[in-house]
mmCIF file of C-alpha atoms and ligand atoms in Angstrom:
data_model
loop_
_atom_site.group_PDB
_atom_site.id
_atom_site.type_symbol
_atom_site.label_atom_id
_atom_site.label_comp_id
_atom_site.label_asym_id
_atom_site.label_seq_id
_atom_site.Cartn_x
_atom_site.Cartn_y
_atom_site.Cartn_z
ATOM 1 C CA UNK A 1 -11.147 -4.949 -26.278
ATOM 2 C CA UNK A 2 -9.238 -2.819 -28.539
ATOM 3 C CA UNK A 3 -6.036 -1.571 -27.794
ATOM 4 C CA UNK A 4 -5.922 2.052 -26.273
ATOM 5 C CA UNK A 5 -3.945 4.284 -28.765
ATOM 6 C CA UNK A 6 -3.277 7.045 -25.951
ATOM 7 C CA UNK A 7 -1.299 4.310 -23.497
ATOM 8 C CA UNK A 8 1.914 4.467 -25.505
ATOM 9 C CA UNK A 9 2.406 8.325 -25.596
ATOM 10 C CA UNK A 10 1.324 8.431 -21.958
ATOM 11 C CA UNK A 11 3.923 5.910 -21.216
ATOM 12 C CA UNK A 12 6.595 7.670 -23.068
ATOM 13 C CA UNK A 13 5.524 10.634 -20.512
ATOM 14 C CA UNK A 14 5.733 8.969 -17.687
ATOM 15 C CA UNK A 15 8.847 7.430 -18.327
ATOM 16 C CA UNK A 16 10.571 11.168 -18.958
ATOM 17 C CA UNK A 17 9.137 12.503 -16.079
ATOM 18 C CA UNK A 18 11.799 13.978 -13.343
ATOM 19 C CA UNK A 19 10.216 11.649 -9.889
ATOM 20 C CA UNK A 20 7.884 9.260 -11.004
ATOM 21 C CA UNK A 21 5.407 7.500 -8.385
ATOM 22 C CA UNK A 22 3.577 4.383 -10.161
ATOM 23 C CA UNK A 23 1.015 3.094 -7.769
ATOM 24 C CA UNK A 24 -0.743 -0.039 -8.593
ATOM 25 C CA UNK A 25 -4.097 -2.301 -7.065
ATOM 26 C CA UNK A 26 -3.171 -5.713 -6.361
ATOM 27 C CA UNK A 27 -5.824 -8.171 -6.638
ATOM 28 C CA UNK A 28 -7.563 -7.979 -10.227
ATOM 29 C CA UNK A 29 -4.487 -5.590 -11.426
ATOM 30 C CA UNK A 30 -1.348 -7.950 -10.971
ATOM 31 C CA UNK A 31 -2.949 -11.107 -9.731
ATOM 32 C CA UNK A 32 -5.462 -12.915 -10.855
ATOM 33 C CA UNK A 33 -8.943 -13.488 -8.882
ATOM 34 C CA UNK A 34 -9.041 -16.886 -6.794
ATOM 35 C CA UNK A 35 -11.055 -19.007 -4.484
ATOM 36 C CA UNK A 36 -9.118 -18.509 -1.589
ATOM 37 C CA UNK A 37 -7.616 -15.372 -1.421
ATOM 38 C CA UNK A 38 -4.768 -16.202 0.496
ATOM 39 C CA UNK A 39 -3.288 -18.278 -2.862
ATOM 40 C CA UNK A 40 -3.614 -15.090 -5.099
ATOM 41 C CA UNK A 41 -0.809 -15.083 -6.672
ATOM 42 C CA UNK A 42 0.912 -12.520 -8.754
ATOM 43 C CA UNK A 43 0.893 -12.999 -12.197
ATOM 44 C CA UNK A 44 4.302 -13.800 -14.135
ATOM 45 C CA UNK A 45 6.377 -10.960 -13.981
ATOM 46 C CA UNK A 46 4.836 -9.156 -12.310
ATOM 47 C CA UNK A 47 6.726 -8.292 -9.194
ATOM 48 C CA UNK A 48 9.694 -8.480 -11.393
ATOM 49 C CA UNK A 49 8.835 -5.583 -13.502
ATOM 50 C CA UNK A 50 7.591 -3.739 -10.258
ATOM 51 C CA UNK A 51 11.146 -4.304 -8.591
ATOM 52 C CA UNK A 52 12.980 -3.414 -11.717
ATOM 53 C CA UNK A 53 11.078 0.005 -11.454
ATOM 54 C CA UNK A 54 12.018 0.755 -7.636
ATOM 55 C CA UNK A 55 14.906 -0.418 -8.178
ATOM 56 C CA UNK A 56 15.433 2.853 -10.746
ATOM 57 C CA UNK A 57 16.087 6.614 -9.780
ATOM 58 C CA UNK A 58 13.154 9.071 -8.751
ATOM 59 C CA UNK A 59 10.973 6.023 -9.075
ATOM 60 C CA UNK A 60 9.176 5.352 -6.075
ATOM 61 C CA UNK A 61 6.239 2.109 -6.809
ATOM 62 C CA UNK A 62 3.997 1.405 -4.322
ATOM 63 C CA UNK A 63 1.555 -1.245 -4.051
ATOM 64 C CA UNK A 64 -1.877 -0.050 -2.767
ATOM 65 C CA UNK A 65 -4.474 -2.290 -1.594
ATOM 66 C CA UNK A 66 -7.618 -2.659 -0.016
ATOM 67 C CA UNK A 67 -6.288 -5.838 2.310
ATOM 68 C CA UNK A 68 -4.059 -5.603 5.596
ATOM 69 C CA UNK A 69 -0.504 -4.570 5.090
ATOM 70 C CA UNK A 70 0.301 -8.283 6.586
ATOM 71 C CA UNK A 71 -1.570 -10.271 4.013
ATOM 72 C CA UNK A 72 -0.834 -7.552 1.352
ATOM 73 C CA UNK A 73 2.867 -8.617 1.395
ATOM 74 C CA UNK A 74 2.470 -12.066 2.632
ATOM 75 C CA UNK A 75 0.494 -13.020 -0.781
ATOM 76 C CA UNK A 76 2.093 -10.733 -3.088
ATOM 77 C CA UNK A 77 5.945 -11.706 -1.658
ATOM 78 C CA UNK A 78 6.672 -8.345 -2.417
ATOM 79 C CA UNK A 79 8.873 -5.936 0.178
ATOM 80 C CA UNK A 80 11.465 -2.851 0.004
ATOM 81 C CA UNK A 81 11.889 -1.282 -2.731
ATOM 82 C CA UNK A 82 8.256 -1.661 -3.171
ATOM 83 C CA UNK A 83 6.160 0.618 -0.770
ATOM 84 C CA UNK A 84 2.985 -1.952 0.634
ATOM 85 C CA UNK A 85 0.292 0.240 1.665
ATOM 86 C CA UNK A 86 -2.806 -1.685 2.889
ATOM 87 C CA UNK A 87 -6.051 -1.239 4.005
ATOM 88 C CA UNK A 88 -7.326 1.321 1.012
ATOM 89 C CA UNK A 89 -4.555 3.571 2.155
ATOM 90 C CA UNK A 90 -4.624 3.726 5.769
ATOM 91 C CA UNK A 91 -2.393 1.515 6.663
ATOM 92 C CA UNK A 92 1.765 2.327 5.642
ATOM 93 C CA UNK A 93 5.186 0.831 6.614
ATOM 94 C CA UNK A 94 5.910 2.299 10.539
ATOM 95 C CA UNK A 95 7.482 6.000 10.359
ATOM 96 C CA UNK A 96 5.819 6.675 6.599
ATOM 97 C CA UNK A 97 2.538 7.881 7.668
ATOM 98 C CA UNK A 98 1.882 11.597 7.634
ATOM 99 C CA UNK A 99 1.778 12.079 11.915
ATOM 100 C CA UNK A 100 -2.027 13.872 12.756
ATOM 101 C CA UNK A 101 -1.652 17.730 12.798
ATOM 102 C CA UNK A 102 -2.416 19.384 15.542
ATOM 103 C CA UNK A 103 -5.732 20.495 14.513
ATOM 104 C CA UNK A 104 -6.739 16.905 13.266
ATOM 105 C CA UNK A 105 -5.281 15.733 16.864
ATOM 106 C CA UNK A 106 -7.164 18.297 18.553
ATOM 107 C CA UNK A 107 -10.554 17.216 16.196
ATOM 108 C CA UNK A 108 -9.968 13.341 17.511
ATOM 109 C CA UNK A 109 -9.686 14.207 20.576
ATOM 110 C CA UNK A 110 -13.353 16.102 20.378
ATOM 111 C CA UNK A 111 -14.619 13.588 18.565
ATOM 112 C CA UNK A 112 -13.562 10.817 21.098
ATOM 113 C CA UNK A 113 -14.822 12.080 24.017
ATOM 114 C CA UNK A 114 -18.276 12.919 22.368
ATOM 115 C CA UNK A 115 -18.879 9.898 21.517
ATOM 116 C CA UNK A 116 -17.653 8.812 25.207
ATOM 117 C CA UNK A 117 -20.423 10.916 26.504
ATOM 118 C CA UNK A 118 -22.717 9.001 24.307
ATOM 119 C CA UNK A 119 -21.571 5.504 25.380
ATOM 120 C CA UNK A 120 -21.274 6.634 28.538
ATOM 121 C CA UNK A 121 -25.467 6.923 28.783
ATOM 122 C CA UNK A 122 -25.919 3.715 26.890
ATOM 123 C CA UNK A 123 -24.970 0.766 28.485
ATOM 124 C CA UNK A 124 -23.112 -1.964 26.781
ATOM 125 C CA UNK A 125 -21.599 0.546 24.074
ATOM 126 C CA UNK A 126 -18.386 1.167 23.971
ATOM 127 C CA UNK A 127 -15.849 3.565 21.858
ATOM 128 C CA UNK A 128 -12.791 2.227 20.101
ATOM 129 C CA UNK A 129 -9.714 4.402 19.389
ATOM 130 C CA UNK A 130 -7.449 4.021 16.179
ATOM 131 C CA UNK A 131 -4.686 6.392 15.513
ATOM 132 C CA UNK A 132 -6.961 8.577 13.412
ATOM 133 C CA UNK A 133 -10.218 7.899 13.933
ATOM 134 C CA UNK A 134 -13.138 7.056 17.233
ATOM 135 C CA UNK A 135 -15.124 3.785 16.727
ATOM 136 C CA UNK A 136 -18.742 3.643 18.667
ATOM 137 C CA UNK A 137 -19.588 0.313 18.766
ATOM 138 C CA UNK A 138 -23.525 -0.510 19.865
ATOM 139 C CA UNK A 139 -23.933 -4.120 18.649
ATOM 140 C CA UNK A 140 -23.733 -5.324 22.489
ATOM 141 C CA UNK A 141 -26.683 -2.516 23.980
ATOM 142 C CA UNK A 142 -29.568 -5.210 24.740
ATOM 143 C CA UNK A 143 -32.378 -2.442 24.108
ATOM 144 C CA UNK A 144 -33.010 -1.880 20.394
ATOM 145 C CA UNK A 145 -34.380 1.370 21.102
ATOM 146 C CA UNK A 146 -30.865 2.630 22.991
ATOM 147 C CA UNK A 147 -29.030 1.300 20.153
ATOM 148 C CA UNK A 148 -30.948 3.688 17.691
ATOM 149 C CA UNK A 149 -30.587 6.894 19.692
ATOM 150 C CA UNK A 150 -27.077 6.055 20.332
ATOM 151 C CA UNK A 151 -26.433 5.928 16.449
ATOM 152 C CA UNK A 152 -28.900 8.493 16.089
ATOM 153 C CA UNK A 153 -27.034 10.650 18.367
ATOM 154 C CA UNK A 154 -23.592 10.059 17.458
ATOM 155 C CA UNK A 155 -24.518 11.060 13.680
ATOM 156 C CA UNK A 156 -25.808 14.231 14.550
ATOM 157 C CA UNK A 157 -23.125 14.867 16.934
ATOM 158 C CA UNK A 158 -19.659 14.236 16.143
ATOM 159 C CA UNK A 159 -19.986 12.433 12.906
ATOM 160 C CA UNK A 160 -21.343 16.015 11.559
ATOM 161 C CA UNK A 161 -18.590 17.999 12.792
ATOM 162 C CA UNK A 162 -16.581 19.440 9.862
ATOM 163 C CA UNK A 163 -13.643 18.116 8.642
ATOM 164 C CA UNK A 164 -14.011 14.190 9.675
ATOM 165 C CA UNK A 165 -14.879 11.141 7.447
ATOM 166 C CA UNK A 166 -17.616 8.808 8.315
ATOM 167 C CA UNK A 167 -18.085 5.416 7.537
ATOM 168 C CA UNK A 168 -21.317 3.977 9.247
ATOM 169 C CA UNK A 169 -22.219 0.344 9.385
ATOM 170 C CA UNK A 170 -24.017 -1.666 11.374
ATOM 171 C CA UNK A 171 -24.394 -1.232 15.031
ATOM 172 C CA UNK A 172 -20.775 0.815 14.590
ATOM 173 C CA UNK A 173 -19.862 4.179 13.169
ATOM 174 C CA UNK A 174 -16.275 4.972 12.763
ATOM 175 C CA UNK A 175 -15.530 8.944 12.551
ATOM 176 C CA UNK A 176 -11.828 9.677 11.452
ATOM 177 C CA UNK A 177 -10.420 13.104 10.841
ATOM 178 C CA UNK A 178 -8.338 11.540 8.181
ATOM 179 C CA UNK A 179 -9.666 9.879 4.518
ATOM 180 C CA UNK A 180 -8.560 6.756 4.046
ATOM 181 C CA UNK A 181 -8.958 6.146 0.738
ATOM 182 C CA UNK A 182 -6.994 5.083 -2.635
ATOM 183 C CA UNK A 183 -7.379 8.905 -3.842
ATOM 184 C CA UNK A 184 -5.684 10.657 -0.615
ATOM 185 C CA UNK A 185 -2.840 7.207 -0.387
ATOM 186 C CA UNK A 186 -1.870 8.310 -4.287
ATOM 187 C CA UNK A 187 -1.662 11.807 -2.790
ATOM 188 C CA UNK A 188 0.622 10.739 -0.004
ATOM 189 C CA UNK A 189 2.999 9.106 -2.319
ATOM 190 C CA UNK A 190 3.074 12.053 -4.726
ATOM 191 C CA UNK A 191 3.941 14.137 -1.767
ATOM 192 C CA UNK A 192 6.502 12.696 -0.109
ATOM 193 C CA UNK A 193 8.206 11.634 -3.676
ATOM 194 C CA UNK A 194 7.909 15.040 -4.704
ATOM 195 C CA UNK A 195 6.588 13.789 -7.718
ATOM 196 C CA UNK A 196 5.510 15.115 -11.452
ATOM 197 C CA UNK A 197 4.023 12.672 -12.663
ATOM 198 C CA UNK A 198 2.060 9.507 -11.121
ATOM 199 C CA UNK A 199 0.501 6.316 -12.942
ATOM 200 C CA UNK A 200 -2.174 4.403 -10.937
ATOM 201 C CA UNK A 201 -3.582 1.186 -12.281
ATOM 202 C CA UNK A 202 -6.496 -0.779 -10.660
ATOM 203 C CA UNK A 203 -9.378 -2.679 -11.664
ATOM 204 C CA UNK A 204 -12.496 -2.413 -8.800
ATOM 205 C CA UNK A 205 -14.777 0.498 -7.572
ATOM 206 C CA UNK A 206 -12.804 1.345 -4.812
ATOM 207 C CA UNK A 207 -9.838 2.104 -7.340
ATOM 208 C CA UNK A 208 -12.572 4.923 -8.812
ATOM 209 C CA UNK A 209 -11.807 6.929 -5.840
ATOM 210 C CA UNK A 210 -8.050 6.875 -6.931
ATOM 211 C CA UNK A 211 -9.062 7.611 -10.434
ATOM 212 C CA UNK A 212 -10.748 10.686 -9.609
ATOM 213 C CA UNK A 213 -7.799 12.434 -7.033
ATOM 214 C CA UNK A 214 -5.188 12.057 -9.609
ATOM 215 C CA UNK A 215 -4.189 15.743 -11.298
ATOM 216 C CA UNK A 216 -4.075 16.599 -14.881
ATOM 217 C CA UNK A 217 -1.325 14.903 -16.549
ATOM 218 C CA UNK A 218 -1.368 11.552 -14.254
ATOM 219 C CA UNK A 219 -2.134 8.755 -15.967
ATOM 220 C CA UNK A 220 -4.863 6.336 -14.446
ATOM 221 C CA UNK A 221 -5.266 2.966 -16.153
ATOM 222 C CA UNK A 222 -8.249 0.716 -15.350
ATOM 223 C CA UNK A 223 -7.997 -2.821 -16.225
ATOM 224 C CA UNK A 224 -10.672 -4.489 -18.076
ATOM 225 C CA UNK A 225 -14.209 -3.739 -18.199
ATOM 226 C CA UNK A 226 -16.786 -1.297 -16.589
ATOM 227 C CA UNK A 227 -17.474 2.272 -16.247
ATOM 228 C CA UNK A 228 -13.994 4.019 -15.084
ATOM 229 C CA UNK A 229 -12.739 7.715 -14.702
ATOM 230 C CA UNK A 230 -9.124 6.602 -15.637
ATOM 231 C CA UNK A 231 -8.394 7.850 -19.215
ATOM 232 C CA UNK A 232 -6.657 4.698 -20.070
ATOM 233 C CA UNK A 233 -7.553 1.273 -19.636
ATOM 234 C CA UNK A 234 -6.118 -2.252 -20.692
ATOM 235 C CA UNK A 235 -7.769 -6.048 -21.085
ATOM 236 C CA UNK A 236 -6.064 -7.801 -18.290
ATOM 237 C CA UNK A 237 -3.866 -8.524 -15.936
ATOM 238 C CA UNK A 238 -1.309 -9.800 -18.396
ATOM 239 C CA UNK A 239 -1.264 -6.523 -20.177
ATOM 240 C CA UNK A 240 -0.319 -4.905 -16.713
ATOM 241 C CA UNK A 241 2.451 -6.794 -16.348
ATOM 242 C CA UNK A 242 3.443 -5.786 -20.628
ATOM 243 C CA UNK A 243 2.924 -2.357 -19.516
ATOM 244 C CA UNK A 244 4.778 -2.537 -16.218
ATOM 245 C CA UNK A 245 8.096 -4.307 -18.219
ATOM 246 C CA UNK A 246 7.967 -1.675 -21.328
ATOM 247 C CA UNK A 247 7.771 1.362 -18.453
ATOM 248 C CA UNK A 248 10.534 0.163 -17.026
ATOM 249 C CA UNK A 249 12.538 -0.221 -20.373
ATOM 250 C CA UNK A 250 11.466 2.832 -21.251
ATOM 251 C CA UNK A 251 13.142 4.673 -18.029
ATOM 252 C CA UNK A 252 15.760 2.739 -17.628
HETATM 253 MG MG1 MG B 301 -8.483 -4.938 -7.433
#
């Protein structure tokens, strides 16, 4: 892979930008893949040059990844300065999470006691609550056919009300009136950092949906191969960390 001649202005930018958010994936993009995931490591340097960076002014870093907050900092050893959200950007530090509006509140609480009414008719179902989304959960009906309606129902019920996010698997559909996704986390960050300017680097399809939130003039980097909507992309994980260290020089 050839070097990409459009990182080093674009770092140059970011480093001379006012509040700076850099937002990175973790596994693939700082530490390389392993057997068992609990021994993925981060690379050399890595959390070094991401500590140097929150360690600087109007420099918030964040590391944003698809596992739980728990094993997110348990693996990477990584803590204040460095923001840990987990979960593909539903799950944040206590107190840093946006509270529910109270139109989204008012939107849960519809959504919750819809699919109530649905359980409520099918026996064995039952609804789970998160802080912003309802969970029907039908794997335990006995009778096939009340399983289906049940899912049937609560899709063309709640799950098509406007302004909630559906994720639908099997025997369980989870509604939430907030995204939780890499793309709205990045715009969390940018918010409440106030930011100009934000760098995101990640390596998977789920990092895609960061790629394509991120305004004109942020600078998305996508490590190694495969279709990407990040302008920018490096070879490996190693030239993360070589980007990471020369951002921070630069701003320092
Ligand atoms: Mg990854």
């Amino acid at each position: 892979m050839t070097t990409d001649p459009g990182l080093a202005p674009a770092l140059r930018r970011a480093a001379q930008a006012p509040i700076l958010v850099i937002a990175c994936d973790y596994d693939g993009t700082l530490a390389p893949f392993v057997d068992d995931p609990t021994r993925a490591i981060p690379a050399p340097g890595a959390i070094e040059a991401l500590v140097r960076l929150a360690g600087l002014p109007r420099t918030t870093v964040a590391l944003l990844s698809g596992r739980n907050r728990a094993a997110l900092a348990r693996v990477s050893g990584a803590g204040a300065p460095v923001v840990l959200v987990g979960s593909h950007g539903s799950e944040w530090e206590g107190g840093f999470a946006t509270p529910l509006d109270d139109d989204e509140v008012a939107l849960l609480a519809r959504v919750g006691s819809r699919l109530g009414e649905i359980a409520s008719r099918t026996p064995g179902a039952h609804v789970e609550s998160k802080p912003t989304a309802a969970v029907l959960h039908v794997r335990p009906v006995e009778d096939p056919a009340l399983r289906e309606r049940a899912m049937a129902e609560a899709m063309a019920g709640p799950a098509a009300l406007d302004g909630v996010f559906v994720t639908e698997g099997k025997n369980v559909v989870e509604i939430a009136v907030r995204e939780a996704s890499k793309g709205a986390a990045i715009e969390t960050l940018v918010e409440r950092a106030g930011a100009d300017l934000a760098v995101f680097i990640g390596d998977d399809v789920t990092d895609e949906r960061g790629f394509a939130r991120l305004r004109d003039g942020d600078i998305g980097i996508k490590v190694g191969d495969g279709p990407t909507l990040a302008r920018h992309r490096v070879a490996d994980i190693d030239a993360v960390v070589g980007l990471l260290g020369e951002l921070a020089e630069l701003r320092s």
